[in-house]
Short mmCIF file of C-alpha atoms and ligand atoms in Angstrom, two decimals:
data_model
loop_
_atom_site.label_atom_id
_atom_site.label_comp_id
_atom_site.label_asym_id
_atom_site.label_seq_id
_atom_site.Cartn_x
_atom_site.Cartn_y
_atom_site.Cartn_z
CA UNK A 25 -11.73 2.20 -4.16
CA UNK A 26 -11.25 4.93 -6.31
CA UNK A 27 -9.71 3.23 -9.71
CA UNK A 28 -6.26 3.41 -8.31
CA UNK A 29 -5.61 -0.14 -8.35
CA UNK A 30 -2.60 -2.07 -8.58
CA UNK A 31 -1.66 -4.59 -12.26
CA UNK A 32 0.85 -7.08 -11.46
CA UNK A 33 3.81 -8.14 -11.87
CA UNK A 34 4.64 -4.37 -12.26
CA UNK A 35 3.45 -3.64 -9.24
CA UNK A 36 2.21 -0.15 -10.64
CA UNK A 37 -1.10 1.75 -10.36
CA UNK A 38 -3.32 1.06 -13.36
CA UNK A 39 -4.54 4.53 -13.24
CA UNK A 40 -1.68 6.76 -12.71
CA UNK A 41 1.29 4.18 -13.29
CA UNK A 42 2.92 5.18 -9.76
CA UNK A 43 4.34 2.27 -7.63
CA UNK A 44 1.69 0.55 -5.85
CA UNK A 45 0.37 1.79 -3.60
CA UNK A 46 -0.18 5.15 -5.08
CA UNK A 47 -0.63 8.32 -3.48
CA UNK A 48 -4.26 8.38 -4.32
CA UNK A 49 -4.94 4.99 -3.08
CA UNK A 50 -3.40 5.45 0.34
CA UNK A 51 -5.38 8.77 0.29
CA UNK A 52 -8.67 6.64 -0.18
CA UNK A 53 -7.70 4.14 2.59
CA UNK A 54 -7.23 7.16 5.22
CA UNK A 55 -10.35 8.32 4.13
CA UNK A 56 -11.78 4.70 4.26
CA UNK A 57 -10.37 3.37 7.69
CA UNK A 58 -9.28 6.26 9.65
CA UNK A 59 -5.88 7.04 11.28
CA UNK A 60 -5.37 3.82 14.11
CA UNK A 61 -5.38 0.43 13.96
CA UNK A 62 -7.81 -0.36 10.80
CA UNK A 63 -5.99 1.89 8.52
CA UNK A 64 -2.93 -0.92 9.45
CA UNK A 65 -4.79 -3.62 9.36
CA UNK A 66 -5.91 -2.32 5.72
CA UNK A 67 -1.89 -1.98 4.44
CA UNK A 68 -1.08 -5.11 5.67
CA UNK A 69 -3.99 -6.39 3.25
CA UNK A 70 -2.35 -4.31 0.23
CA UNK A 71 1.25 -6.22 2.09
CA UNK A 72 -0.12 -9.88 1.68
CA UNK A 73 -1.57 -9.15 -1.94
CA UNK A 74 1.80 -7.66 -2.61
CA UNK A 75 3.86 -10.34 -1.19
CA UNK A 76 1.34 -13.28 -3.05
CA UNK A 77 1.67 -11.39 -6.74
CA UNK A 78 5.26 -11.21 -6.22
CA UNK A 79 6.52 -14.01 -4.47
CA UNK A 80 9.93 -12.85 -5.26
CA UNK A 81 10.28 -9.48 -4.03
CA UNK A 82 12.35 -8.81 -0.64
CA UNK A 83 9.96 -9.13 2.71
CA UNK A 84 11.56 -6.07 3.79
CA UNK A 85 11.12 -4.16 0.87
CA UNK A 86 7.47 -5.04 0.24
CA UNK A 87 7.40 -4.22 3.72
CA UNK A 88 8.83 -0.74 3.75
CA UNK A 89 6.56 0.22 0.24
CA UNK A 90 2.84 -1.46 1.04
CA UNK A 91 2.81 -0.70 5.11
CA UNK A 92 5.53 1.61 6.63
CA UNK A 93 5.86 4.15 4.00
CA UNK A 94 2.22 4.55 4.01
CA UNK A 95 2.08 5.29 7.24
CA UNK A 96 4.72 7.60 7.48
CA UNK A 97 2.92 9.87 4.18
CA UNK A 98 -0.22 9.58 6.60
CA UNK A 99 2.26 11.30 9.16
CA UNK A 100 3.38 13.79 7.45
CA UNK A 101 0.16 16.21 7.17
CA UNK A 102 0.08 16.21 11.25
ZN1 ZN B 22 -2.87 5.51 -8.64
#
C-alpha cells in the first residue's frame, strides 16, 4: 500500500485523515487490481475489516463508504 492506511475506531486515513478509504488508497487498489472483479473482491476486504473494527456501524453504510462509493469514484474518470 502506499501509507494510506486506515486507524480505528475513527475510521480515518492515518496519512491524510480522510474517511477510510481515502482517495489515495482506492487510487492504489485500481492501480493494484485493475478495473473488474479483483478490484471488488479487494473493497469487500477493506468492507469486512471495516465492518470487524466497527461492529457498530450500519451494514448499509459501511457498505455504501468501503465498496460502492469506491466503485463509483473508479467510474467517474471513464
Ligand atoms: Zn489517505
Amino acid at each position: 500500500m502506499t501509507g494510506h492506511e486506515p486507524t480505528w475506531p475513527t475510521g480515518t486515513c492515518i496519512a491524510c485523515g480522510q474517511l477510510w478509504p481515502c482517495e489515495p488508497a482506492v487510487a492504489a487498489l485500481i492501480e493494484e487490481f485493475g478495473d473488474g472483479l479483483p478490484l471488488a473482491a479487494a473493497l469487500w476486504c477493506l468492507f469486512d475489516e471495516a465492518a470487524q473494527a466497527l461492529p457498530l456501524a450500519s451494514f448499509l453504510a459501511l457498505y455504501e463508504r468501503c465498496v460502492r462509493q469506491p466503485l463509483r469514484a473508479r467510474g467517474a474518470g471513464e
